[in-house]
Structure formats: C-alpha cells, structure tokens
Coordinates of C-alpha atoms in Angstrom, one line a residue:
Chain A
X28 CA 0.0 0.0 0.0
X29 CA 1.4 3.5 -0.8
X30 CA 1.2 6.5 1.3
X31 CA 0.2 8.7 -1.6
X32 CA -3.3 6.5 -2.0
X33 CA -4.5 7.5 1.6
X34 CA -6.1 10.9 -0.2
X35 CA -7.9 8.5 -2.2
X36 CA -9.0 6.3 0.4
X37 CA -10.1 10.0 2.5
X38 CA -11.8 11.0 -0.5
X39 CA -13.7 7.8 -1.3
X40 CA -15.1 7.5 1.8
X41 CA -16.4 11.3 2.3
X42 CA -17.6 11.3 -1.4
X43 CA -19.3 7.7 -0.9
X44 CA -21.0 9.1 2.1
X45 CA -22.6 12.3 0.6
X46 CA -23.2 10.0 -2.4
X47 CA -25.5 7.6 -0.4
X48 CA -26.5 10.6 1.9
X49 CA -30.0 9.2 2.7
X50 CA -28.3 6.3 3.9
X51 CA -25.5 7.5 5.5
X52 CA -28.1 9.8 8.0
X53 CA -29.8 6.4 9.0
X54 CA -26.5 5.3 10.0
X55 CA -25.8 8.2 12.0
X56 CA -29.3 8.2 13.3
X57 CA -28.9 4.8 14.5
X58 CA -25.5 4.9 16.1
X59 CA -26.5 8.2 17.5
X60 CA -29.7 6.4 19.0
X61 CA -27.6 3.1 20.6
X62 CA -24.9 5.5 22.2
X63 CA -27.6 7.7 23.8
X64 CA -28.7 4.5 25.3
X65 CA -25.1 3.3 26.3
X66 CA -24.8 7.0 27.5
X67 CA -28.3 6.8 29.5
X68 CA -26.9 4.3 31.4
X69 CA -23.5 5.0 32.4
X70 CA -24.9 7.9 33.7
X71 CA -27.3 6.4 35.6
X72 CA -24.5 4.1 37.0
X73 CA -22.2 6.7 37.7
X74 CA -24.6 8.0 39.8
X75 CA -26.4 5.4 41.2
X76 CA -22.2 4.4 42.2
X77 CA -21.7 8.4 43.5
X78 CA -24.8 8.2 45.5
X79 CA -23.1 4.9 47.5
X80 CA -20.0 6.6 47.8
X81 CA -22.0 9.6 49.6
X82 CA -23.2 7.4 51.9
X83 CA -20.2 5.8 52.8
X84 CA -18.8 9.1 53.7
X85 CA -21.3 9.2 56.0
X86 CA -20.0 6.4 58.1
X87 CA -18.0 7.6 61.0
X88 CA -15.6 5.6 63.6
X89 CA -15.6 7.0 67.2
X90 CA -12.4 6.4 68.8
X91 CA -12.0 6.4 72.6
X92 CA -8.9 7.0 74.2
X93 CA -7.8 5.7 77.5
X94 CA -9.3 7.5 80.7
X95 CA -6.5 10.3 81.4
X96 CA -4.5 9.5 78.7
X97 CA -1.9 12.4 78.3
X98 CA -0.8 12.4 74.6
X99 CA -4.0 12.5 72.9
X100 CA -2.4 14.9 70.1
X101 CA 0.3 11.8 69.1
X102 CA -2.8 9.7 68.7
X103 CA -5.0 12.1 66.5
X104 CA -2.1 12.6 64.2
X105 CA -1.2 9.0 64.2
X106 CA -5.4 8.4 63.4
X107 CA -5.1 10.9 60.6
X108 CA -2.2 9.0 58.8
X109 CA -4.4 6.0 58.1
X110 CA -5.3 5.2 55.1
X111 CA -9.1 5.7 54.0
X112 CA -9.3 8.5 56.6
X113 CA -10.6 11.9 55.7
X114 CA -11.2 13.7 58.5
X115 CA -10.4 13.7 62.4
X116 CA -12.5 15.8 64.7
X117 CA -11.5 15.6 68.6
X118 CA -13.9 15.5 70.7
X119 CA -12.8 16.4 74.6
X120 CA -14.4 14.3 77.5
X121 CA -15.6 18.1 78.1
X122 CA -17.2 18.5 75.0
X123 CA -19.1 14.9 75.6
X124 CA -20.4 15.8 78.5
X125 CA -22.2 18.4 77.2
X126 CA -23.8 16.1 74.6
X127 CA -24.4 13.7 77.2
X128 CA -26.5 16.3 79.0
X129 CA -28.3 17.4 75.8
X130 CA -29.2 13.9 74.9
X131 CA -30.5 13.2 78.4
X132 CA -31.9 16.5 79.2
X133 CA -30.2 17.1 81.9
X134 CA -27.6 19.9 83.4
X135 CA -24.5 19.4 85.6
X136 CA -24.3 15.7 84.7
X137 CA -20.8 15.6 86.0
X138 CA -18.4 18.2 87.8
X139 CA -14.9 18.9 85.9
X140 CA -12.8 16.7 88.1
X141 CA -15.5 14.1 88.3
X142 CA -15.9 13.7 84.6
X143 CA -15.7 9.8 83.3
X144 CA -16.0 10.0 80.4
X145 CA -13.0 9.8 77.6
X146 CA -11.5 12.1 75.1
X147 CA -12.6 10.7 71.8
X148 CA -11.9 11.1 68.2
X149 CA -14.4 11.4 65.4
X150 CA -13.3 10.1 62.2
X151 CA -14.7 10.9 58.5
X152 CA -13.9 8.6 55.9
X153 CA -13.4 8.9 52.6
X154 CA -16.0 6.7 49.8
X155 CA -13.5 3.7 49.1
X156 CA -12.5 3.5 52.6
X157 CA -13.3 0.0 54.7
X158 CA -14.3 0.8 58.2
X159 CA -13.5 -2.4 59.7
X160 CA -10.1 -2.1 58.8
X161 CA -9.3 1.1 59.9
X162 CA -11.1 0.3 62.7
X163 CA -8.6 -2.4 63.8
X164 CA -5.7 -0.2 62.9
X165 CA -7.1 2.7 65.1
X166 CA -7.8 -0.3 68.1
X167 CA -4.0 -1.2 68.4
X168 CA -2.6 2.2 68.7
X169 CA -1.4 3.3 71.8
X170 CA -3.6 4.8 74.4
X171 CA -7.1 3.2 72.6
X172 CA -9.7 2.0 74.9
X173 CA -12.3 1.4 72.4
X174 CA -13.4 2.1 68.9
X175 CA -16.7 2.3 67.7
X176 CA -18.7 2.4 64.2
X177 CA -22.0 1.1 63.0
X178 CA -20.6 -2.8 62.0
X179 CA -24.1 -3.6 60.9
X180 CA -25.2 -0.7 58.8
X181 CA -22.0 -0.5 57.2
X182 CA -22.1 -4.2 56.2
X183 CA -26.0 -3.4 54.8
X184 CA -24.5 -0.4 52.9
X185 CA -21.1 -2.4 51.8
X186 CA -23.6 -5.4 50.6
X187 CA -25.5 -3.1 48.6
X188 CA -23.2 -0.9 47.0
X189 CA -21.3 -4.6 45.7
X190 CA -24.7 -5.3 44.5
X191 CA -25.1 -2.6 42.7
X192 CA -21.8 -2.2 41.2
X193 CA -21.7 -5.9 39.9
X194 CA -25.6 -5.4 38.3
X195 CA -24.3 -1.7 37.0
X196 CA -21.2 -3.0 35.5
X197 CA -23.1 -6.1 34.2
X198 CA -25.6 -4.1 32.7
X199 CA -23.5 -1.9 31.5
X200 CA -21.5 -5.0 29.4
X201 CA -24.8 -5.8 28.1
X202 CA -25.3 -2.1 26.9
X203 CA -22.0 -1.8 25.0
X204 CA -22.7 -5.6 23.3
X205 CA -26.2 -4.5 22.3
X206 CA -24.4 -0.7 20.9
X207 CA -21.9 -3.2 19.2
X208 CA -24.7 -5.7 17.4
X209 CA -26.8 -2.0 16.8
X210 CA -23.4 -0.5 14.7
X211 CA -22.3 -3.3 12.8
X212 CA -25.5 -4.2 11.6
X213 CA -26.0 -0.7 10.6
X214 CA -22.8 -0.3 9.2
X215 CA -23.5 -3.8 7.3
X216 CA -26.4 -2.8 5.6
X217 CA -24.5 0.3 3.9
X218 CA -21.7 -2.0 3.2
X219 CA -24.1 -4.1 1.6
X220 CA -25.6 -1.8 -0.7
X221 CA -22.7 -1.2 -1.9
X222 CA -21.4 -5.1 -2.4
X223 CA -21.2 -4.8 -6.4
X224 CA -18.2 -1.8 -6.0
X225 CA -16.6 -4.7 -4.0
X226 CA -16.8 -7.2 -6.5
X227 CA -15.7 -4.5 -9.3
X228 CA -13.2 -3.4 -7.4
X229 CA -11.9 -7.2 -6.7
X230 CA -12.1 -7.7 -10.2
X231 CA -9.9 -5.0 -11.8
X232 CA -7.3 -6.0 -9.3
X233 CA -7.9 -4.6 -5.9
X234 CA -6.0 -6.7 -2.8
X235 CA -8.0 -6.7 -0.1
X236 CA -6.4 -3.9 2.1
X237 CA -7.6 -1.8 -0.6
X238 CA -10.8 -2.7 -0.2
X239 CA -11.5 -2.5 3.4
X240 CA -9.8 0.9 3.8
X241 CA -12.6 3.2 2.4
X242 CA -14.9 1.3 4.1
X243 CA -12.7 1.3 7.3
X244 CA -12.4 5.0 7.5
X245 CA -16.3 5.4 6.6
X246 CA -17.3 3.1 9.5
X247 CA -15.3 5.7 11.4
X248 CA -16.8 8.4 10.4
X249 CA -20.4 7.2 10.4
X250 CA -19.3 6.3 14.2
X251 CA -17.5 9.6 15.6
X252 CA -20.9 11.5 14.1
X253 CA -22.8 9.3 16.0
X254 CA -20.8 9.5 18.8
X255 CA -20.6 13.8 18.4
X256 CA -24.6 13.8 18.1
X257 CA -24.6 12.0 21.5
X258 CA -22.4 13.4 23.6
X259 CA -23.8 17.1 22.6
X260 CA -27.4 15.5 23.0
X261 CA -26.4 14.2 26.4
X262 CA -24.2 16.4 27.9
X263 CA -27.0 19.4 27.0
X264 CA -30.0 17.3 28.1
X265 CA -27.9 16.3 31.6
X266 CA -26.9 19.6 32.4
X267 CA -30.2 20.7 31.9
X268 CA -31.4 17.9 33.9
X269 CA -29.0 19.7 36.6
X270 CA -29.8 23.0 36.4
X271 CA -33.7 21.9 37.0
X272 CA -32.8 20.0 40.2
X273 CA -30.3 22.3 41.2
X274 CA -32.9 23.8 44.1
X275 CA -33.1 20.0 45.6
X276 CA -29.5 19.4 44.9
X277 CA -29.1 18.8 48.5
X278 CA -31.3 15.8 48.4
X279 CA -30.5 14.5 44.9
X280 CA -26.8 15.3 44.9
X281 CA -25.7 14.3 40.9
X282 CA -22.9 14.2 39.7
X283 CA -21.6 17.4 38.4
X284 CA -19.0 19.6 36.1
X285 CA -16.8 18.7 33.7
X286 CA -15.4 15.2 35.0
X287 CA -18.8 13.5 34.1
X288 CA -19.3 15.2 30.9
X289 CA -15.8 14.2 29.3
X290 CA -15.1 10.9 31.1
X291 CA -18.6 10.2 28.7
X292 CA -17.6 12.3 25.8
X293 CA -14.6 10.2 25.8
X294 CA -16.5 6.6 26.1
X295 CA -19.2 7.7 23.3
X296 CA -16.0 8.7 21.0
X297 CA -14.1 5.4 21.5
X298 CA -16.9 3.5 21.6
X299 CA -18.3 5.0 18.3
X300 CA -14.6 5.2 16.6
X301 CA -13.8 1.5 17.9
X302 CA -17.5 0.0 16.9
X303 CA -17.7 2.0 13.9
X304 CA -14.1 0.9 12.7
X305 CA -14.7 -2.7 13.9
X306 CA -18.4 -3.1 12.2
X307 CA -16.9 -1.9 8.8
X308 CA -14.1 -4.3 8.6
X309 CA -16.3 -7.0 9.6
X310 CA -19.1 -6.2 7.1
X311 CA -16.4 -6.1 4.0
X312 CA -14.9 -9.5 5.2
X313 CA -17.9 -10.8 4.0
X314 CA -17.2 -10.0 0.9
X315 CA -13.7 -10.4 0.0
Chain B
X12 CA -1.6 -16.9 -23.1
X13 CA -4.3 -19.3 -21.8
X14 CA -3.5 -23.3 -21.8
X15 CA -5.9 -25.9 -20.5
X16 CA -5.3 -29.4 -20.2
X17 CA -8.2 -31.9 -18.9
X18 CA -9.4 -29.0 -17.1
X19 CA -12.6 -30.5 -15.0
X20 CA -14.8 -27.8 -12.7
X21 CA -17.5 -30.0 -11.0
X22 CA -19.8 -27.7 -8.1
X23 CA -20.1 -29.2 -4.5
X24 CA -23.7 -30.2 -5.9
X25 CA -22.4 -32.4 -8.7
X26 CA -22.9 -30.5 -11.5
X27 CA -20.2 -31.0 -13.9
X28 CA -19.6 -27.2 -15.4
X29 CA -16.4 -28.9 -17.6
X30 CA -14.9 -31.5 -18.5
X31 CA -11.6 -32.4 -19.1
X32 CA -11.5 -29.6 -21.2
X33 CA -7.8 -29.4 -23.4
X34 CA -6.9 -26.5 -25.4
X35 CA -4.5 -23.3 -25.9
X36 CA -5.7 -19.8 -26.6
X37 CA -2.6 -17.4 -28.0
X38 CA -1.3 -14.3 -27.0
X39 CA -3.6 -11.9 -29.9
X40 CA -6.0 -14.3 -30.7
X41 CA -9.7 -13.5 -31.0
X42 CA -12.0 -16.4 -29.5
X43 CA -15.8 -17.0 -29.5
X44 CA -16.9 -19.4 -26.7
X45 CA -20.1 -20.7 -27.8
X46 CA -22.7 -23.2 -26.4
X47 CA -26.0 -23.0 -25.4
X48 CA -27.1 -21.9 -21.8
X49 CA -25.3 -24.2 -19.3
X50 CA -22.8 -25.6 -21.4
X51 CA -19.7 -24.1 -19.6
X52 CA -18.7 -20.7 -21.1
X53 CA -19.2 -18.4 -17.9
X54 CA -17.6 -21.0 -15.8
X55 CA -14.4 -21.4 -18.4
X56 CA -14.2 -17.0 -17.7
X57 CA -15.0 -17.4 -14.1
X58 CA -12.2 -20.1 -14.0
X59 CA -9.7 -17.3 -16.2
X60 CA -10.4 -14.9 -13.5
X61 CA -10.0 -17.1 -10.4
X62 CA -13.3 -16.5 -8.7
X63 CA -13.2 -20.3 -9.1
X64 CA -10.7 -22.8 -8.8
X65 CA -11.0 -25.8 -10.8
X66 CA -11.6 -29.5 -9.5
X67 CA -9.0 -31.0 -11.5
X68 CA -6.7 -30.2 -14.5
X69 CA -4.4 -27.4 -15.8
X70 CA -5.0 -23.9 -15.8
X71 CA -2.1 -21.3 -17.0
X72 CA -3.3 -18.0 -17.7
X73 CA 0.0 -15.7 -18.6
X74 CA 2.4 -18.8 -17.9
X75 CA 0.5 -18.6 -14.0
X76 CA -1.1 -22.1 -13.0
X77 CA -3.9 -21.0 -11.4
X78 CA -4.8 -23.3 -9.3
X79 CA -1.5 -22.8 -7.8
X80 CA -1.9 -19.1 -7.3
X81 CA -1.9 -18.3 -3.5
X82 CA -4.9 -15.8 -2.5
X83 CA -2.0 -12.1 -1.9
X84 CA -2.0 -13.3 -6.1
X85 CA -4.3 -12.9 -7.2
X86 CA -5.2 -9.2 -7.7
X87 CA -2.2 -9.1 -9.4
X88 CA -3.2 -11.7 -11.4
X89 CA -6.5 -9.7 -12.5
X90 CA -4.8 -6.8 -13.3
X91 CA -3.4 -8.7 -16.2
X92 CA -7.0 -9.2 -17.7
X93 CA -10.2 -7.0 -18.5
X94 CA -13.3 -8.1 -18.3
X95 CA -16.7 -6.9 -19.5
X96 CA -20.3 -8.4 -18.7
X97 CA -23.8 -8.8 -20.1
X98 CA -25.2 -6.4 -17.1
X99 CA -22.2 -3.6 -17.6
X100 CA -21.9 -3.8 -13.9
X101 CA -21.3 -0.2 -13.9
X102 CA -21.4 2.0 -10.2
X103 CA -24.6 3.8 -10.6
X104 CA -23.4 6.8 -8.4
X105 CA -19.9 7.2 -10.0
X106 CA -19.4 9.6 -13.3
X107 CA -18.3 8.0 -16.0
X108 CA -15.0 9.2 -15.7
X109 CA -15.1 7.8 -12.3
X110 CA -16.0 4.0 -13.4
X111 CA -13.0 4.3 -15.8
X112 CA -10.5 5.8 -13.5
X113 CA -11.7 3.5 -10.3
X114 CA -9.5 0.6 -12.2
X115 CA -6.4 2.8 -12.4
X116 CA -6.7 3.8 -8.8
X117 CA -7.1 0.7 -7.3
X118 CA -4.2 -0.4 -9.0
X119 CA -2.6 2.2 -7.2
X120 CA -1.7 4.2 -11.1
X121 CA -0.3 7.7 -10.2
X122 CA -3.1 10.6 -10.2
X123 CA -1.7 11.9 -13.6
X124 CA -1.5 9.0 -15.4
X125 CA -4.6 8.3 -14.4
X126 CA -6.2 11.3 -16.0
X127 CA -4.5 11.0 -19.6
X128 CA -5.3 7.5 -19.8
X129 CA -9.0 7.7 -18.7
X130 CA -9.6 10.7 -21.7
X131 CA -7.8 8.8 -23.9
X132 CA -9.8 5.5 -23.6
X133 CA -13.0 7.2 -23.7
X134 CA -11.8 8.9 -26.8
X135 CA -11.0 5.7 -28.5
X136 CA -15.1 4.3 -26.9
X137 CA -16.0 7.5 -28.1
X138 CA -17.5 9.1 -24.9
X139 CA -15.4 11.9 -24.1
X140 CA -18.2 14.3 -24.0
X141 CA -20.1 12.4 -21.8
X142 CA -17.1 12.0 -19.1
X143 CA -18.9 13.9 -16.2
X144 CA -22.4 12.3 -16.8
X145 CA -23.9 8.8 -14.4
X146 CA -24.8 5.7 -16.2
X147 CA -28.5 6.1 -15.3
X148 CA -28.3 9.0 -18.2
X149 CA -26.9 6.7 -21.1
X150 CA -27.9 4.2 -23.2
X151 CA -27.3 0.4 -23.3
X152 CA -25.0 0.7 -25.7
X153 CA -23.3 3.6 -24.0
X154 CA -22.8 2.0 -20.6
X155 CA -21.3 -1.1 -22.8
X156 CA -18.6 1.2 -24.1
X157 CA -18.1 2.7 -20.9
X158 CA -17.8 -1.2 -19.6
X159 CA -15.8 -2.3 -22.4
X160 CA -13.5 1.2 -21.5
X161 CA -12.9 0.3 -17.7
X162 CA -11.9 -3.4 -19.1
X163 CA -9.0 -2.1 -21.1
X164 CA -7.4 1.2 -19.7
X165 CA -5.1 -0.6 -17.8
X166 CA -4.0 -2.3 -21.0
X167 CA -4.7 -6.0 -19.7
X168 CA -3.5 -8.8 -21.9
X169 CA -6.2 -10.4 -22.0
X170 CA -10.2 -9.1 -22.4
X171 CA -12.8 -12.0 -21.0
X172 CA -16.5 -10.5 -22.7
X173 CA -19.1 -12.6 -21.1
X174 CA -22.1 -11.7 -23.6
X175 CA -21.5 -8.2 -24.2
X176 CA -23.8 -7.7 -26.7
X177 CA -26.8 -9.5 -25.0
X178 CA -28.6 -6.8 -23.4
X179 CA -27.8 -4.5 -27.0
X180 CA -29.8 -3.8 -30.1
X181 CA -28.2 -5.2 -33.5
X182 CA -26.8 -1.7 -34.5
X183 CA -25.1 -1.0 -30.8
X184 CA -24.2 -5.1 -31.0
X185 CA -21.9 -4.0 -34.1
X186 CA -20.7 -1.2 -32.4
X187 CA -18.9 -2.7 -29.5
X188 CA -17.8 -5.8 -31.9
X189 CA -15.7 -3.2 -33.8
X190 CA -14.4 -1.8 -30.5
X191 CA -13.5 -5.2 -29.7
X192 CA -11.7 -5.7 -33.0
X193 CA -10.2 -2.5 -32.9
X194 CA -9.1 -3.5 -29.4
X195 CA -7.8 -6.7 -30.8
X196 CA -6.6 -4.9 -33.8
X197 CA -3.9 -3.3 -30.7
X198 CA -2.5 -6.5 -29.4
X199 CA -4.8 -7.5 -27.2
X200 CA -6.3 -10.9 -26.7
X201 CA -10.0 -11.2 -26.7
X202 CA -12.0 -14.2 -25.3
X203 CA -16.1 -13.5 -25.9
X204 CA -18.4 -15.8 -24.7
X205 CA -21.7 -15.3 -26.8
X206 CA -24.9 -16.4 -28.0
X207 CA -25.2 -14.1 -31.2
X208 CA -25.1 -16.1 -34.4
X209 CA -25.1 -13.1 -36.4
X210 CA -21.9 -11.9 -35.3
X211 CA -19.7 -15.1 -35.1
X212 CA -20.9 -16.4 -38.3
X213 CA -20.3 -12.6 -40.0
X214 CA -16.3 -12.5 -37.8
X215 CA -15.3 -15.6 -39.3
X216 CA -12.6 -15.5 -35.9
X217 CA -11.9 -18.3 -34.1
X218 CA -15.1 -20.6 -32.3
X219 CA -14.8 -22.6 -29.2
X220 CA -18.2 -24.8 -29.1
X221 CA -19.0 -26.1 -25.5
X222 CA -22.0 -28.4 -24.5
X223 CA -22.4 -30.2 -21.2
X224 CA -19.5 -28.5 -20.2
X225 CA -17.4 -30.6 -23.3
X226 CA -15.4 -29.0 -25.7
X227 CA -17.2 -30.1 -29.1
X228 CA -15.6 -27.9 -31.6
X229 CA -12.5 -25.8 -31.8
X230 CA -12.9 -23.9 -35.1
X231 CA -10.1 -21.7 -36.4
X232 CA -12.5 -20.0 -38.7
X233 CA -15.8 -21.5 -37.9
X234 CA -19.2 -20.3 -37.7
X235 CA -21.7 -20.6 -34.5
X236 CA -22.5 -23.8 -35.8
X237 CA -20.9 -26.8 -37.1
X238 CA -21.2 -26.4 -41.5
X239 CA -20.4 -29.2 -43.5

C-alpha cells in the first residue's frame, strides 16, 4: 500500500458518504440512538455508584482514648495518617459531657474533676475507605480503649453498593454488546448496498487492504458523528437535567461539572470510533 | 496466453460445469466461446479470473497455473485481464470518468497518469463528452462502451466479454464488436463468450463450441455452428 493513496482512500469515503447521503443519515441516526442509550446508562450508573460513595462518607468511627491518657495529640495525628481516613474531629471528654447532657436533658451531669468519660476522636472517611479495617488499625494504637462504628449498617450499605456495582457493571457490558450488534448491523447494511463496487473493485485488481480501507475509514466516520450527536445531545440534556434540580441538589446530589461530561464524551467517541471501525471491517470481510 | 489441459470444474452439488477440457488460446487471438445456456462458457471465464478454482486439471493464464496461485495473487493476477459483462456492472453513483478511472486507482496508477489515460480510452469508446455524466443517463449501448473502457485502460493482456452484446440492439451489437476488433486490432487478446449467431458467423474468428460443459468444436474459422 502507498502512502500517496491515503487521499484517495479520504476521498472515497467522504464522497461515498454524501453519495449515499440518505443512507448514511440512518447510520448516523442509528449509532446516535444506541450510544444515547449506552450514555443513558453509564450515567445512571455513575450515579447510582456516586450516590453509595456519599453514603459511605457518611460512616463515621468514634475512637476512645484511654481514661487520662496524656498524649491525645500523638494519637489524633497517628489516626489521621491511616489510610481511608478523611477527616479527624477531637472531641474532649468536656465537649461529651455536654452532649451527654443534651441527649438526656439534663444539666451538671458531671463536675470537671468528676468527669468519666473519655476524650474521643471522630473520624470521616473517605467513599472507598473499609471501616473495619481502619477500625482495627485505630484499636491497636497506643492509648485506645475502644473504637466504635456502625458494623451492621455498614455491612448493609457495603452489601449493597457490591450489589449494585456488579448489576451496574453487568448491565453496563450488556449495553456496549447491544451498541456493538446496533453499529455493525447498521454499518453492514451500507456495506451491503454497496457489495457490487466490492466485487468490481476485486475484479480489476484490488488486494484486499484496498478494499477494506474506504470502508474502514467510513465506519469511522459514520461512528464519531454518532458519537458527536450523543455526547452534545447528552451532555446538554444532563446539564439541563441539573440545572432543573439544582434547588433539591441537597437531596438529589448528581454528579456534576466537567469530569462527568468528558469521562462520557470520551467513552461515546471510543466506543463510536472502535465499533464504527470494527463493524466496517467486519461487514467487508464478507465479501472479499 | 491461456492453456488448459483436462481442465474438469464440477460444483459441490455435482454438476459438472467442464470436463476435461484441453486447449490453448494465443497471445492476440480473438476467441468465441459458444454453447448454449449451461454448457460451460461463464464458468471457463470465471475459472480465467480465479473467482473459481478448478476441480482437477491445468489452468495457465499468462504462464501462471492458477490453481496454484496463493490468495495475496491474485489481484495481481487480475490486473493482467479486463473483463466486460452482459449487465455492464457499472457504479450507478460514480461519473463515467469515475467507473473508468476507479480501475487505475485501485491499482494504485499515479493521479496523472490516471487522467491522460482515462480521456484517452473514452476517446478511443467515443464518450469523451459524456465523461462527467452517471450511467442512469446513457444508453445500453453507452454504458457497454463505458464497460468495455474500464476493461481495457489498464492495458490488460487479455479481455474476457461474457455476452456483451446481449442486453444490446443489433446496430449498438456492431458497435462494440468493432471496438472489440479495434481493441484486438492493438494486441490485445480477446475471449467473448456469446450467443449471437449473427456476429460469429459474419467474424469468421476463431469458435470454441462447449455443451455439457465438453469441448465439441475448436474452429479456427468457424461459424456458431458446425457447416459441412
């Protein structure tokens, strides 16, 4: 194959798809139509996923220190080097007995030198972070009496969030199969319509590579303009989506900005590049 | 140019298309295959071209055995031969210019080449003028030459005309026969599988009779039907 022939092969495949223009719409159309779909869904995913992660943040170990314990400061900078852990809040046995008394509804629960209870920490973690183990790490340091976290809710929430990550990502495979089956068939029924210029071209002497290339870079483009029509489709209609739920945003907190919009820009492209690529070469093997 | 020797072609459903079919075709001849419908002719120029491969036998087209031929071949092989059908088999939504030059480029023919040779092969078919207009806006006879031009601007050895005159009127029938002779005439060898018994008995050229997929008659100067 020569350099000099990729013009040609450029040519051929923008001048075959004005040519067949009606044709080459539907394509788009189509492609456009199965990515929205694929797009749908990872953002639903994504967000379904952020959502778990916000909840997880919620999850907070209580870490109480021995009674008089005089370094607590070693301990809440030791706390803050694990891994997983976002925040740490200390809460003085002072402080607690002032929620004690607000809990109970009572006043002068305890004099300053008769105080029991302990200086505690509160940590924050962050949304990958596994309580339990943090929690074992935080039990063996040095002047910890006791640490404390919701085991069972955070199992409930851990269980869930696996859940829906393996049905998400499952779903998710299923979406990009049905895309791929959408684009090749597409792509095979222009390839089809055009299966005499293979045989012509096979019969003045064309090798094969010659062949599939126009059709290779079509599938392309017919792919990235059906990946371009969705991401501008969906990254319009979900920021739009946005700005009408911005006043509950507190309750329905999306994902938002520009992370979302071209980690999806960028799957719609490869995907549409990749299956419109793909599809083409497969469509032309059948007639080589 | 083309040898055969008990060349056999029998289809996965047992059909026998030839059989042991012996003979040699030289470099400038001019060759009617004859036979009525199912005797063997398309199958002998299918054979020529390698979109078959035979059962048994010898095919050597150009001094190439072609059952031999590995598959990265055999374009090259087909560049060596033009070949022009009943149906034209023209792109509907190329120019005419374009179904001519689309045999250069996929050979790969530098852009400037390409152009002088394409105006000069529709001059000789007589279609300059009509260079920029679709097939849809000529006649039969028209596309034919537009056919019969994208068969021979590569200069091919060898031009295989499966019944080019069958979908043509008498007069346009002519027409292309004298481009064909003129394209002869130039070197060029010229195998034409036909059914018109005006034409071969008027040639006088050379007549390969097939039936059953049998070689019956190899004619020098024969007519479409055995005369005594």
């Amino acid at each position: 194959m020569k350099i000099r022939t990729f013009p040609y092969f450029l040519r051929e495949a923008f001048r075959s798809l004005f040519r067949n223009s009606l044709l080459s719409l539907a394509s788009v159309a189509i492609i456009t139509i199965a990515l929205l779909l694929f797009g749908l869904f990872f953002l639903f995913i994504a967000n379904l996923q952020h959502l778990g992660e916000l909840a997880w943040e919620q999850v907070e170990i209580r870490v109480f220190l021995e009674q008089g314990y005089k370094n607590p400061q070693t301990v809440g900078q030791q706390l803050a080097a694990l891994p997983g852990v976002k925040n740490v809040t200390f809460i003085p046995k002072e402080e607690g007995a002032i929620f004690l008394e607000k809990i109970l509804g009572e006043k002068n629960l305890f004099s300053a030198e008769e105080n029991p209870l302990p200086d505690c920490y509160r940590l924050s973690l962050t949304g990958t972070a596994e309580p339990a183990a943090i929690a074992r790490q935080a039990a063996s340091l040095p002047g910890v009496e006791e640490v404390v976290y919701g085991q069972a809710f955070t199992r409930f929430l851990r269980l869930v969030l696996r859940l829906g990550l393996v049905v998400g990502v499952v779903l998710l495979c299923l979406t990009v199969l049905g895309v791929l089956y959408l684009v090749i068939n597409t792509i095979q029924l222009t390839v089809f319509a055009r299966r005499q210029e293979i045989e012509i071209m096979k019969l003045v002497g064309a090798t094969n590579a010659f062949v599939r290339w126009p059709f290779f870079l079509e599938g392309i483009i017919l792919g990235l303009g059906g990946a371009m029509l969705a991401s501008v489709l969906l990254t319009k209609g979900y920021s739009f989506l946005l700005q009408q739920l911005s006043s509950y945003s507190r309750f329905i907190p999306l994902l938002s900005g520009n992370g979302i919009n071209r980690t999806l820009i960028l799957a719609l492209t490869a995907m549409g590049l990749c299956f419109g690529g793909l599809g083409s070469l497969f469509s032309v093997r059948r007639y080589l | 140019m083309i040898l055969t020797k008990d060349l056999t072609k029998i289809y996965s459903n047992g059909v026998v298309a030839l059989d042991h079919i012996s003979l040699t075709i030289n470099k400038g001849d001019f060759a009617f295959l004859v036979g009525p419908s199912g005797a063997g002719k398309s199958t002998f120029l299918n054979l020529i071209i390698r979109r078959e491969l035979p059962t048994s036998g010898l095919l050597a087209v150009n001094q190439r055995n072609l059952a031999t031929l590995k598959q990265s071949e055999i374009p090259f092989h087909r560049r060596s031969i033009g070949v022009v059908f009943q149906d034209f088999k023209l792109l509907p939504r190329k120019t005419v210019y374009e179904n001519v030059s689309f045999a250069l480029e996929v050979i790969e023919t530098p852009p400037k080449e390409i152009k002088d040779r394409v105006y000069s092969v529709l001059e000789l078919v007589g279609l300059l003028n009509k260079a920029h207009v679709f097939p849809s806006e000529l006649s039969g006879g028209e596309q034919q030459r537009v056919s019969l031009a994208r068969a021979i601007v590569n200069r091919p050895l060898l031009l295989l005309a499966d019944e080019p005159t069958g979908n043509l009127d008498p007069d346009t029938s002519w027409e292309i026969m004298d481009l064909l002779k003129e394209i002869n005439k130039r070197g060029t060898t010229v195998v034409m599988a036909t059914h018109n018994r005006e034409i071969v008995d008027h040639l006088r050229k050379r007549v390969i009779a097939l039936e059953h997929g049998k070689l019956v008659r190899d004619a020098p100067k024969g007519g479409y039907t055995l005369e005594n």
